């Protein structure tokens, strides 16, 4: 019997800004040698490895992931170049991993073969997959989520989901990458993205007119808004309706939760606690959301906004969630810790937001509605 034929091929691409990409194409089959990636990179270096693949053999895809990890390069996934089913295992090999919103999907077929289509893996196979995910720094909960899906169905992941499963990473590991490999990932871009994220929360907690004016200036002409492609004006209509319904708002990112990843654009994630109140309707609401914004450092505009509610409070009579946050931050600030500067700043912002919303810290009595002048 002759040797198996290789199915994977390679293309060397360059973006308009000069970023070089090694594109891995085709399905992963037994005739493919993962070590060929190193030969391709030796012949023509690249800054990223990307995929255009429908999947293929599970063990070969994992072998490609291990070979990619040895290169120390990041992987990149875009909507225009599919990485389906077991291809995701190869994508995980990136030392750092970047992806566009909803460019990655999961299904039973991501991890299971046709013989395992019911999602019931042999214990040794399940253990090997979890060990692989752990080695690559990906949450094992991704395996559980995929195997629990109905056969034949897939789910596109937004950036919040990807971050939760640790499929995408916060930034390149500069200790393991050369200066050339990270030169187009500017620290100023990441800092700028985080600044925009925090300013978004600050202004959204202020007056309704200021909030809408800020969004008009910071949103791009078109926005990927919670899975929909909308014009800026359409998004502003939704935002205006929200501020009319909830005139009093406090939105605040949890200290230590905000991080950014940047390629051509920057995606920034964070856990945001929120409180909203309408005096006219005598109703309040509060909770927490995993929020993700995509920011273009060239135009300095937000091009995408998405998120997922992770906590909701019942019978909201006041900003109890925000007050609890203030207490936690005030305590941490007083005793000092590794992020005490960020925590102390958060405490001050929360105090100002609570005061603006009509709540005062009455020493010895705790937080109460401020007395009328």
Short mmCIF file of C-alpha atoms in Angstrom, two decimals:
data_model
loop_
_atom_site.label_atom_id
_atom_site.label_comp_id
_atom_site.label_asym_id
_atom_site.label_seq_id
_atom_site.Cartn_x
_atom_site.Cartn_y
_atom_site.Cartn_z
CA UNK A 1 0.00 0.00 0.00
CA UNK A 2 1.39 3.42 -0.93
CA UNK A 3 1.92 6.30 1.45
CA UNK A 4 -1.11 8.41 2.27
CA UNK A 5 -1.45 11.57 0.21
CA UNK A 6 -1.06 14.91 1.96
CA UNK A 7 -4.23 17.01 1.92
CA UNK A 8 -2.95 20.18 3.59
CA UNK A 9 -1.35 22.91 1.50
CA UNK A 10 0.19 26.26 2.41
CA UNK A 11 -0.03 29.82 1.15
CA UNK A 12 2.04 32.82 2.21
CA UNK A 13 -0.06 35.99 2.38
CA UNK A 14 0.62 39.62 3.18
CA UNK A 15 -1.99 42.14 4.33
CA UNK A 16 -2.17 45.73 3.10
CA UNK A 17 -0.18 46.89 6.13
CA UNK A 18 2.56 44.34 5.46
CA UNK A 19 1.59 41.73 8.06
CA UNK A 20 2.69 38.27 6.87
CA UNK A 21 0.46 35.22 7.35
CA UNK A 22 1.00 31.52 6.73
CA UNK A 23 -2.38 30.14 5.62
CA UNK A 24 -2.92 26.42 6.25
CA UNK A 25 -5.52 25.08 3.80
CA UNK A 26 -7.32 21.78 3.32
CA UNK A 27 -8.42 18.97 5.62
CA UNK A 28 -6.12 17.28 8.11
CA UNK A 29 -5.40 13.73 6.95
CA UNK A 30 -2.99 10.94 7.92
CA UNK A 31 -0.67 11.80 5.03
CA UNK A 32 -0.03 15.31 6.36
CA UNK A 33 3.20 16.01 8.22
CA UNK A 34 2.72 18.73 10.88
CA UNK A 35 6.47 19.36 10.94
CA UNK A 36 6.18 20.80 7.43
CA UNK A 37 4.97 24.03 9.05
CA UNK A 38 8.49 24.66 10.38
CA UNK A 39 9.91 24.17 6.87
CA UNK A 40 7.41 26.65 5.41
CA UNK A 41 8.31 29.24 8.04
CA UNK A 42 12.03 28.70 7.49
CA UNK A 43 11.54 29.36 3.78
CA UNK A 44 9.28 32.39 4.33
CA UNK A 45 8.78 33.72 7.89
CA UNK A 46 5.30 34.81 8.99
CA UNK A 47 3.87 36.69 11.96
CA UNK A 48 0.60 34.73 12.15
CA UNK A 49 -0.73 31.31 11.22
CA UNK A 50 -4.30 31.17 9.90
CA UNK A 51 -6.56 28.44 8.52
CA UNK A 52 -8.93 27.68 5.68
CA UNK A 53 -10.02 24.19 6.62
CA UNK A 54 -13.13 22.06 7.01
CA UNK A 55 -11.45 19.94 9.69
CA UNK A 56 -10.40 16.34 9.21
CA UNK A 57 -8.62 13.76 11.33
CA UNK A 58 -8.74 14.67 15.03
CA UNK A 59 -5.32 13.33 16.00
CA UNK A 60 -3.64 15.00 13.01
CA UNK A 61 -5.29 18.34 13.84
CA UNK A 62 -3.95 18.05 17.39
CA UNK A 63 -0.50 17.21 16.04
CA UNK A 64 -0.64 20.37 13.93
CA UNK A 65 -1.60 22.33 17.04
CA UNK A 66 1.44 20.98 18.89
CA UNK A 67 3.70 21.80 15.94
CA UNK A 68 2.31 25.34 15.81
CA UNK A 69 2.93 25.79 19.54
CA UNK A 70 6.60 24.92 18.98
CA UNK A 71 6.90 27.79 16.48
CA UNK A 72 5.89 30.31 19.16
CA UNK A 73 3.62 32.08 16.67
CA UNK A 74 0.07 33.33 17.25
CA UNK A 75 -2.92 31.99 15.32
CA UNK A 76 -5.50 34.21 13.66
CA UNK A 77 -9.10 33.48 12.65
CA UNK A 78 -11.32 35.68 10.48
CA UNK A 79 -14.85 35.30 9.17
CA UNK A 80 -13.66 35.15 5.58
CA UNK A 81 -11.53 32.05 6.13
CA UNK A 82 -13.35 29.13 7.80
CA UNK A 83 -11.78 26.90 10.43
CA UNK A 84 -14.42 24.23 10.98
CA UNK A 85 -14.82 21.19 13.22
CA UNK A 86 -11.44 19.71 14.22
CA UNK A 87 -9.57 22.63 12.65
CA UNK A 88 -10.27 24.40 15.94
CA UNK A 89 -7.87 21.96 17.62
CA UNK A 90 -5.07 23.18 15.34
CA UNK A 91 -6.04 26.83 15.96
CA UNK A 92 -5.57 26.23 19.70
CA UNK A 93 -1.86 25.70 19.07
CA UNK A 94 -1.23 29.43 18.76
CA UNK A 95 0.89 30.79 21.60
CA UNK A 96 -1.52 33.71 21.39
CA UNK A 97 -4.86 33.45 19.64
CA UNK A 98 -6.81 36.16 17.84
CA UNK A 99 -10.27 35.92 16.26
CA UNK A 100 -13.00 38.13 14.86
CA UNK A 101 -16.38 38.14 16.54
CA UNK A 102 -18.42 35.04 15.52
CA UNK A 103 -15.58 33.71 13.33
CA UNK A 104 -15.37 30.47 15.33
CA UNK A 105 -18.10 27.88 15.71
CA UNK A 106 -18.35 24.74 17.83
CA UNK A 107 -20.32 21.53 17.36
CA UNK A 108 -20.18 17.88 18.37
CA UNK A 109 -17.97 17.37 15.32
CA UNK A 110 -15.35 19.73 16.76
CA UNK A 111 -14.22 16.90 19.03
CA UNK A 112 -16.11 13.73 18.08
CA UNK A 113 -15.65 11.45 15.07
CA UNK A 114 -18.59 10.14 13.04
CA UNK A 115 -18.49 6.96 15.15
CA UNK A 116 -18.87 9.11 18.27
CA UNK A 117 -21.66 11.29 16.88
CA UNK A 118 -23.76 10.81 20.00
CA UNK A 119 -21.13 12.81 21.89
CA UNK A 120 -20.16 9.87 24.10
CA UNK A 121 -16.40 9.66 23.99
CA UNK A 122 -14.29 6.80 25.23
CA UNK A 123 -12.93 7.85 28.65
CA UNK A 124 -9.36 7.66 27.37
CA UNK A 125 -10.24 9.88 24.38
CA UNK A 126 -12.01 12.38 26.63
CA UNK A 127 -9.02 12.46 28.98
CA UNK A 128 -6.61 12.99 26.06
CA UNK A 129 -8.71 15.86 24.70
CA UNK A 130 -8.93 17.55 28.10
CA UNK A 131 -5.19 17.14 28.54
CA UNK A 132 -4.63 18.75 25.13
CA UNK A 133 -6.94 21.66 25.94
CA UNK A 134 -5.20 22.15 29.26
CA UNK A 135 -1.78 22.17 27.59
CA UNK A 136 -2.99 24.78 25.10
CA UNK A 137 -4.54 26.92 27.83
CA UNK A 138 -8.14 26.38 26.71
CA UNK A 139 -10.94 25.72 29.20
CA UNK A 140 -12.16 22.11 29.34
CA UNK A 141 -15.70 23.52 29.55
CA UNK A 142 -15.47 24.08 25.78
CA UNK A 143 -15.39 20.30 25.29
CA UNK A 144 -18.44 19.84 27.51
CA UNK A 145 -20.33 22.62 25.70
CA UNK A 146 -19.63 21.17 22.26
CA UNK A 147 -20.50 17.58 23.16
CA UNK A 148 -23.80 18.66 24.73
CA UNK A 149 -25.04 20.16 21.45
CA UNK A 150 -27.53 18.35 19.19
CA UNK A 151 -25.91 16.47 16.33
CA UNK A 152 -25.71 18.55 13.16
CA UNK A 153 -26.06 21.88 14.94
CA UNK A 154 -23.29 24.42 15.45
CA UNK A 155 -22.96 27.60 17.46
CA UNK A 156 -20.97 30.64 16.45
CA UNK A 157 -19.11 32.09 19.40
CA UNK A 158 -18.99 35.79 20.08
CA UNK A 159 -15.84 37.30 21.55
CA UNK A 160 -17.26 37.12 25.07
CA UNK A 161 -17.77 33.35 24.70
CA UNK A 162 -14.30 32.92 23.19
CA UNK A 163 -12.71 34.79 26.06
CA UNK A 164 -14.71 32.74 28.56
CA UNK A 165 -13.41 29.51 27.05
CA UNK A 166 -9.92 31.06 26.76
CA UNK A 167 -9.92 30.47 23.02
CA UNK A 168 -8.64 34.00 22.51
CA UNK A 169 -5.89 35.50 24.61
CA UNK A 170 -5.31 38.97 26.00
CA UNK A 171 -2.02 39.70 24.28
CA UNK A 172 1.05 38.18 22.70
CA UNK A 173 3.52 36.52 25.03
CA UNK A 174 6.38 38.90 24.30
CA UNK A 175 8.86 36.79 26.27
CA UNK A 176 8.42 34.02 23.71
CA UNK A 177 8.12 36.17 20.60
CA UNK A 178 10.74 38.19 18.80
CA UNK A 179 10.48 41.94 18.39
CA UNK A 180 9.64 41.50 14.70
CA UNK A 181 6.70 39.23 15.56
CA UNK A 182 5.08 41.78 17.86
CA UNK A 183 6.00 45.05 16.18
CA UNK A 184 2.50 45.56 14.75
CA UNK A 185 0.85 44.94 18.15
CA UNK A 186 1.42 48.30 19.76
CA UNK A 187 1.05 48.64 23.55
CA UNK A 188 -0.49 52.06 22.91
CA UNK A 189 -3.27 50.36 20.94
CA UNK A 190 -4.09 48.06 23.85
CA UNK A 191 -3.98 50.92 26.35
CA UNK A 192 -6.16 53.02 24.05
CA UNK A 193 -8.73 50.22 23.74
CA UNK A 194 -8.91 49.81 27.53
CA UNK A 195 -9.25 53.58 27.94
CA UNK A 196 -12.16 53.66 25.47
CA UNK A 197 -13.83 50.75 27.30
CA UNK A 198 -13.58 52.50 30.68
CA UNK A 199 -14.66 55.85 29.26
CA UNK A 200 -17.66 54.10 27.69
CA UNK A 201 -18.80 53.01 31.17
CA UNK A 202 -18.09 56.41 32.74
CA UNK A 203 -20.05 58.41 30.19
CA UNK A 204 -22.89 55.87 30.02
CA UNK A 205 -23.28 56.45 33.76
CA UNK A 206 -23.70 60.21 33.26
CA UNK A 207 -26.39 62.40 31.80
CA UNK A 208 -28.46 61.02 28.96
CA UNK A 209 -27.48 63.82 26.57
CA UNK A 210 -23.77 63.38 27.30
CA UNK A 211 -24.03 59.60 26.87
CA UNK A 212 -25.70 59.78 23.44
CA UNK A 213 -23.33 62.54 22.27
CA UNK A 214 -20.32 60.44 23.29
CA UNK A 215 -21.60 57.39 21.42
CA UNK A 216 -22.27 59.47 18.32
CA UNK A 217 -18.60 60.46 18.30
CA UNK A 218 -17.11 57.07 19.18
CA UNK A 219 -19.22 54.68 17.06
CA UNK A 220 -18.22 53.90 13.47
CA UNK A 221 -20.65 54.54 10.60
CA UNK A 222 -21.66 50.87 10.73
CA UNK A 223 -21.48 48.61 13.79
CA UNK A 224 -21.73 44.90 14.44
CA UNK A 225 -24.21 45.34 17.28
CA UNK A 226 -25.04 42.16 19.22
CA UNK A 227 -24.86 40.07 16.06
CA UNK A 228 -26.57 42.59 13.75
CA UNK A 229 -24.99 44.84 11.14
CA UNK A 230 -26.53 48.24 11.94
CA UNK A 231 -25.92 51.85 11.04
CA UNK A 232 -24.73 54.21 13.74
CA UNK A 233 -28.08 56.01 13.67
CA UNK A 234 -30.00 52.77 14.22
CA UNK A 235 -27.83 51.93 17.24
CA UNK A 236 -28.22 55.44 18.63
CA UNK A 237 -32.00 55.08 18.40
CA UNK A 238 -31.80 51.96 20.58
CA UNK A 239 -29.46 53.67 23.02
CA UNK A 240 -31.66 56.79 23.19
CA UNK A 241 -34.71 54.66 23.92
CA UNK A 242 -32.79 52.95 26.72
CA UNK A 243 -31.69 56.18 28.42
CA UNK A 244 -35.24 57.52 28.17
CA UNK A 245 -36.50 54.38 29.89
CA UNK A 246 -33.71 54.40 32.50
CA UNK A 247 -32.60 58.00 33.19
CA UNK A 248 -30.43 56.99 36.17
CA UNK A 249 -27.61 54.59 35.31
CA UNK A 250 -24.38 53.35 36.89
CA UNK A 251 -22.08 51.14 34.83
CA UNK A 252 -18.69 50.15 36.20
CA UNK A 253 -16.04 47.65 35.11
CA UNK A 254 -14.72 45.33 37.80
CA UNK A 255 -11.07 46.02 38.64
CA UNK A 256 -8.76 43.50 37.03
CA UNK A 257 -11.40 42.18 34.60
CA UNK A 258 -10.65 44.42 31.62
CA UNK A 259 -8.14 43.25 29.03
CA UNK A 260 -7.50 43.92 25.36
CA UNK A 261 -6.13 42.01 22.40
CA UNK A 262 -5.02 43.82 19.27
CA UNK A 263 -4.22 42.83 15.70
CA UNK A 264 -5.48 45.19 12.97
CA UNK A 265 -8.26 46.06 15.42
CA UNK A 266 -8.49 45.81 19.19
CA UNK A 267 -11.06 43.76 21.08
CA UNK A 268 -11.46 44.64 24.73
CA UNK A 269 -13.39 42.59 27.29
CA UNK A 270 -14.55 43.23 30.81
CA UNK A 271 -17.13 42.36 33.45
CA UNK A 272 -19.42 45.33 34.04
CA UNK A 273 -21.72 45.73 37.05
CA UNK A 274 -24.72 47.93 36.32
CA UNK A 275 -27.70 49.60 37.96
CA UNK A 276 -30.55 51.46 36.26
CA UNK A 277 -33.49 53.32 37.79
CA UNK A 278 -36.56 55.22 36.62
CA UNK A 279 -38.10 57.55 39.21
CA UNK A 280 -41.13 58.09 36.98
CA UNK A 281 -41.87 54.39 36.70
CA UNK A 282 -40.52 53.66 40.21
CA UNK A 283 -38.58 50.69 38.86
CA UNK A 284 -34.99 49.57 39.16
CA UNK A 285 -32.81 46.87 37.64
CA UNK A 286 -29.26 45.69 38.16
CA UNK A 287 -26.88 42.90 37.23
CA UNK A 288 -23.58 42.12 35.56
CA UNK A 289 -22.61 41.61 31.94
CA UNK A 290 -19.59 40.28 30.08
CA UNK A 291 -19.08 43.14 27.62
CA UNK A 292 -16.88 43.14 24.51
CA UNK A 293 -16.08 46.13 22.31
CA UNK A 294 -14.01 46.10 19.12
CA UNK A 295 -12.12 49.34 18.54
CA UNK A 296 -10.26 50.48 15.43
CA UNK A 297 -7.04 52.23 16.57
CA UNK A 298 -6.69 53.92 13.16
CA UNK A 299 -10.14 55.54 12.98
CA UNK A 300 -10.42 55.47 16.80
CA UNK A 301 -14.01 54.28 16.48
CA UNK A 302 -15.94 51.37 17.99
CA UNK A 303 -16.87 48.94 15.21
CA UNK A 304 -18.50 46.19 17.28
CA UNK A 305 -20.37 45.81 20.56
CA UNK A 306 -21.61 42.56 22.05
CA UNK A 307 -22.12 41.01 25.46
CA UNK A 308 -23.83 38.43 27.61
CA UNK A 309 -25.69 38.99 30.88
CA UNK A 310 -24.13 36.80 33.57
CA UNK A 311 -26.02 37.99 36.66
CA UNK A 312 -29.41 39.62 37.27
CA UNK A 313 -30.80 40.86 40.58
CA UNK A 314 -34.38 40.48 41.76
CA UNK A 315 -36.59 43.04 43.50
CA UNK A 316 -34.19 45.93 42.92
CA UNK A 317 -35.10 48.83 45.20
CA UNK A 318 -31.76 50.64 45.09
CA UNK A 319 -28.16 50.40 43.90
CA UNK A 320 -27.32 47.57 46.32
CA UNK A 321 -25.03 45.85 43.80
CA UNK A 322 -23.03 49.04 43.26
CA UNK A 323 -22.85 49.70 47.00
CA UNK A 324 -21.50 46.18 47.56
CA UNK A 325 -18.89 46.88 44.90
CA UNK A 326 -17.95 50.13 46.65
CA UNK A 327 -17.56 48.30 49.97
CA UNK A 328 -15.33 45.65 48.37
CA UNK A 329 -13.20 48.23 46.58
CA UNK A 330 -12.97 50.48 49.65
CA UNK A 331 -11.84 47.53 51.79
CA UNK A 332 -9.28 46.36 49.23
CA UNK A 333 -8.01 49.92 48.81
CA UNK A 334 -7.56 50.37 52.56
CA UNK A 335 -5.51 47.21 53.04
CA UNK A 336 -3.61 47.48 49.75
CA UNK A 337 -3.00 44.71 47.21
CA UNK A 338 -1.42 44.07 43.83
CA UNK A 339 -4.02 46.15 41.98
CA UNK A 340 -4.75 48.67 44.74
CA UNK A 341 -4.27 51.68 42.43
CA UNK A 342 -6.97 50.39 40.07
CA UNK A 343 -9.21 49.40 42.98
CA UNK A 344 -8.82 52.78 44.69
CA UNK A 345 -9.68 54.55 41.44
CA UNK A 346 -12.73 52.31 41.06
CA UNK A 347 -13.85 53.17 44.60
CA UNK A 348 -13.65 56.90 43.86
CA UNK A 349 -15.59 56.53 40.59
CA UNK A 350 -18.29 54.46 42.29
CA UNK A 351 -18.64 57.00 45.08
CA UNK A 352 -19.06 59.83 42.57
CA UNK A 353 -21.59 57.81 40.54
CA UNK A 354 -23.61 56.95 43.64
CA UNK A 355 -23.61 60.59 44.75
CA UNK A 356 -24.75 61.70 41.28
CA UNK A 357 -27.57 59.15 41.51
CA UNK A 358 -28.80 60.61 44.80
CA UNK A 359 -27.08 58.25 47.26
CA UNK A 360 -24.73 59.35 50.05
CA UNK A 361 -22.41 57.55 52.44
CA UNK A 362 -23.77 58.59 55.83
CA UNK A 363 -20.92 57.75 58.17
CA UNK A 364 -21.97 55.15 60.68
CA UNK A 365 -25.27 54.51 58.91
CA UNK A 366 -24.04 53.26 55.56
CA UNK A 367 -25.34 54.34 52.18
CA UNK A 368 -28.70 56.11 52.18
CA UNK A 369 -30.59 58.33 49.80
CA UNK A 370 -29.17 61.81 50.15
CA UNK A 371 -31.21 64.26 52.21
CA UNK A 372 -32.96 66.96 50.20
CA UNK A 373 -31.18 70.34 50.42
#
